[in-house]
Amino acid sequence: MCGLNLQDVDLKQRELRVLGKGSIERIAFIDIQTRQVLARYLVHARPRLAKKAGEALLVAIKGGRLTSDMAWDIVVARRKKQAAIPKDITP
């Protein structure tokens, strides 16, 4: 997901173009809720964040492309908070 660009998203058709194994392009379908969330993100959040992200779909707080490490940190932080774990955890 972190490697997706704006042109890889077709909200009308609810499709994402992704590169699979062997750099083969594949189409991944998204549900209606995901389409709605992505549409809101593209209209409201991404324009404020995208300072140096170029064509990146997912943008980090500092304006560059969101990396897989950054995404992992977000997931871990949210799960840690949900589980009320006070210390840092690692995989």
Coordinates of N, CA, C and O in Angstrom, one line a residue, residues 36-71:
Q36 N -15.0 5.3 0.4 CA -15.5 6.6 1.0 C -14.3 7.2 1.9 O -14.1 8.4 1.9
V37 N -13.6 6.3 2.6 CA -12.5 6.8 3.5 C -11.4 7.4 2.6 O -10.9 8.5 2.9
L38 N -11.1 6.7 1.5 CA -10.0 7.2 0.6 C -10.4 8.5 -0.1 O -9.6 9.4 -0.2
A39 N -11.7 8.6 -0.4 CA -12.2 9.8 -1.1 C -12.1 11.0 -0.1 O -11.6 12.1 -0.5
R40 N -12.5 10.8 1.2 CA -12.3 11.9 2.2 C -10.9 12.2 2.4 O -10.5 13.4 2.5
Y41 N -10.0 11.2 2.5 CA -8.6 11.4 2.7 C -8.0 12.3 1.5 O -7.3 13.2 1.7
L42 N -8.4 11.9 0.3 CA -7.8 12.6 -0.9 C -8.3 14.1 -1.0 O -7.6 14.9 -1.5
V43 N -9.5 14.4 -0.5 CA -10.1 15.7 -0.5 C -9.6 16.6 0.7 O -9.2 17.7 0.5
H44 N -9.6 16.0 1.9 CA -9.3 16.8 3.1 C -7.9 16.7 3.6 O -7.3 17.7 4.0
A45 N -7.4 15.5 3.8 CA -6.1 15.3 4.5 C -4.9 15.4 3.6 O -3.9 16.1 3.9
R46 N -4.9 14.6 2.5 CA -3.7 14.6 1.6 C -3.3 16.0 1.1 O -2.1 16.3 1.2
P47 N -4.2 16.8 0.7 CA -3.7 18.1 0.2 C -2.9 18.9 1.3 O -2.0 19.7 1.0
R48 N -3.3 18.8 2.5 CA -2.6 19.5 3.6 C -1.3 18.9 4.0 O -0.4 19.6 4.4
L49 N -1.1 17.6 3.7 CA 0.1 16.9 4.1 C 1.1 16.9 3.0 O 2.3 16.9 3.3
A50 N 0.7 16.7 1.8 CA 1.6 16.4 0.6 C 2.5 17.6 0.2 O 2.1 18.4 -0.7
K51 N 3.6 17.8 0.9 CA 4.5 18.9 0.6 C 5.5 18.4 -0.4 O 5.9 19.1 -1.3
K52 N 6.1 17.2 -0.2 CA 7.1 16.7 -1.0 C 6.9 15.2 -1.4 O 7.8 14.5 -1.7
A53 N 5.6 14.8 -1.4 CA 5.2 13.4 -1.6 C 5.1 13.1 -3.1 O 5.0 11.9 -3.4
G54 N 5.1 14.1 -3.9 CA 4.9 13.8 -5.4 C 3.6 13.1 -5.6 O 2.5 13.6 -5.2
E55 N 3.7 12.0 -6.3 CA 2.5 11.3 -6.7 C 2.1 10.2 -5.6 O 1.2 9.4 -5.9
A56 N 2.7 10.2 -4.5 CA 2.4 9.1 -3.5 C 1.0 9.3 -3.0 O 0.5 10.3 -2.7
L57 N 0.3 8.1 -2.9 CA -1.0 8.1 -2.4 C -1.1 8.4 -0.9 O -1.8 9.3 -0.4
L58 N -0.3 7.7 -0.1 CA -0.2 7.8 1.3 C 0.9 8.7 1.7 O 2.1 8.5 1.4
V59 N 0.6 9.7 2.5 CA 1.6 10.8 2.8 C 1.8 10.8 4.4 O 0.8 10.7 5.1
A60 N 3.0 10.9 4.8 CA 3.4 11.0 6.2 C 3.1 12.5 6.7 O 3.0 13.4 5.9
I61 N 3.2 12.6 8.0 CA 2.9 13.9 8.7 C 3.9 15.0 8.1 O 3.5 16.1 8.0
K62 N 5.2 14.6 7.9 CA 6.1 15.6 7.4 C 6.1 15.9 5.9 O 6.9 16.7 5.4
G63 N 5.1 15.3 5.2 CA 4.9 15.6 3.8 C 5.5 14.7 2.8 O 5.2 14.8 1.6
G64 N 6.3 13.7 3.2 CA 6.8 12.8 2.2 C 6.0 11.5 2.2 O 5.0 11.4 2.8
R65 N 6.4 10.6 1.3 CA 5.7 9.3 1.2 C 5.7 8.5 2.5 O 6.7 8.5 3.2
L66 N 4.6 7.9 2.8 CA 4.5 7.1 4.0 C 5.3 5.8 3.7 O 5.0 5.1 2.7
T67 N 6.2 5.4 4.6 CA 7.0 4.2 4.3 C 6.3 3.0 5.1 O 5.5 3.2 6.0
S68 N 6.7 1.8 4.7 CA 6.2 0.6 5.4 C 6.5 0.6 6.9 O 5.7 0.2 7.8
D69 N 7.7 1.1 7.3 CA 8.1 1.2 8.7 C 7.2 2.2 9.4 O 6.8 2.0 10.5
M70 N 6.9 3.4 8.8 CA 6.0 4.3 9.4 C 4.6 3.7 9.6 O 4.0 3.9 10.7
A71 N 4.1 3.0 8.6 CA 2.8 2.4 8.7 C 2.8 1.4 9.8 O 1.8 1.3 10.6

